[in-house]
């Protein structure tokens, strides 16, 4: 399933690409795609995954990567 999020606080496209790689490397996340201009993050995860838990994982990775980055589940 796809988990769609808004991502804010990234400074540059290069940072977005690096964060995308780090999120995609997590065992619970099959793939991640950050669209820097649209401020969106889409993650491919298992169909039975808990969306809130996945967002928390991504937020934890972002917190370790750069201060001020926020990831929120899109409505």
Short mmCIF file of C-alpha atoms in Angstrom, two decimals:
data_model
loop_
_atom_site.label_atom_id
_atom_site.label_comp_id
_atom_site.label_asym_id
_atom_site.label_seq_id
_atom_site.Cartn_x
_atom_site.Cartn_y
_atom_site.Cartn_z
CA UNK A 1 0.00 0.00 0.00
CA UNK A 2 1.05 3.59 -0.46
CA UNK A 3 1.32 5.94 2.49
CA UNK A 4 1.04 9.55 1.33
CA UNK A 5 2.44 12.36 3.47
CA UNK A 6 3.21 16.05 3.44
CA UNK A 7 6.85 16.84 4.23
CA UNK A 8 8.03 20.28 5.25
CA UNK A 9 11.28 21.84 6.39
CA UNK A 10 13.68 20.49 3.77
CA UNK A 11 16.17 23.06 2.52
CA UNK A 12 17.25 21.68 -0.84
CA UNK A 13 16.59 18.96 -3.42
CA UNK A 14 19.87 17.22 -2.57
CA UNK A 15 18.79 16.93 1.08
CA UNK A 16 15.44 15.54 -0.06
CA UNK A 17 17.19 12.87 -2.13
CA UNK A 18 19.43 11.85 0.75
CA UNK A 19 16.49 11.66 3.17
CA UNK A 20 14.52 9.66 0.59
CA UNK A 21 17.35 7.10 0.45
CA UNK A 22 17.49 6.82 4.23
CA UNK A 23 13.73 6.32 4.56
CA UNK A 24 13.67 3.73 1.76
CA UNK A 25 16.48 1.80 3.48
CA UNK A 26 14.31 1.03 6.53
CA UNK A 27 13.14 -2.60 6.78
CA UNK A 28 9.45 -1.64 7.08
CA UNK A 29 9.50 0.56 3.98
CA UNK A 30 9.83 -0.95 0.50
CA UNK A 31 10.30 2.34 -1.35
CA UNK A 32 10.13 6.07 -0.69
CA UNK A 33 9.72 8.99 -3.06
CA UNK A 34 10.07 12.63 -2.00
CA UNK A 35 8.83 15.25 -4.44
CA UNK A 36 10.72 18.32 -3.24
CA UNK A 37 8.74 21.01 -5.13
CA UNK A 38 5.37 19.48 -4.13
CA UNK A 39 6.51 18.83 -0.53
CA UNK A 40 5.21 15.28 -0.67
CA UNK A 41 6.47 11.90 0.48
CA UNK A 42 5.01 8.62 -0.78
CA UNK A 43 6.13 5.37 0.83
CA UNK A 44 5.38 1.85 -0.39
CA UNK A 45 4.79 -0.49 2.55
CA UNK A 46 3.20 -3.86 3.28
CA UNK A 47 -0.59 -3.95 2.90
CA UNK A 48 -1.06 -4.74 6.60
CA UNK A 49 1.26 -1.97 7.84
CA UNK A 50 0.05 0.61 10.36
CA UNK A 51 0.15 3.98 8.58
CA UNK A 52 0.71 5.95 11.80
CA UNK A 53 3.63 3.70 12.75
CA UNK A 54 5.18 4.11 9.29
CA UNK A 55 4.90 7.90 9.53
CA UNK A 56 6.50 7.76 12.99
CA UNK A 57 9.40 5.72 11.57
CA UNK A 58 9.88 8.22 8.73
CA UNK A 59 9.69 11.14 11.18
CA UNK A 60 12.32 9.51 13.39
CA UNK A 61 14.65 9.13 10.41
CA UNK A 62 14.00 12.77 9.44
CA UNK A 63 14.70 13.94 13.01
CA UNK A 64 18.09 12.23 12.93
CA UNK A 65 18.80 13.68 9.48
CA UNK A 66 17.90 17.38 9.83
CA UNK A 67 16.22 19.58 12.43
CA UNK A 68 12.85 21.08 11.56
CA UNK A 69 11.65 18.47 9.07
CA UNK A 70 8.04 17.44 9.67
CA UNK A 71 6.19 14.52 8.12
CA UNK A 72 2.42 14.32 8.43
CA UNK A 73 -0.03 11.81 7.04
CA UNK A 74 -2.01 13.33 4.21
CA UNK A 75 -5.80 13.32 4.64
#
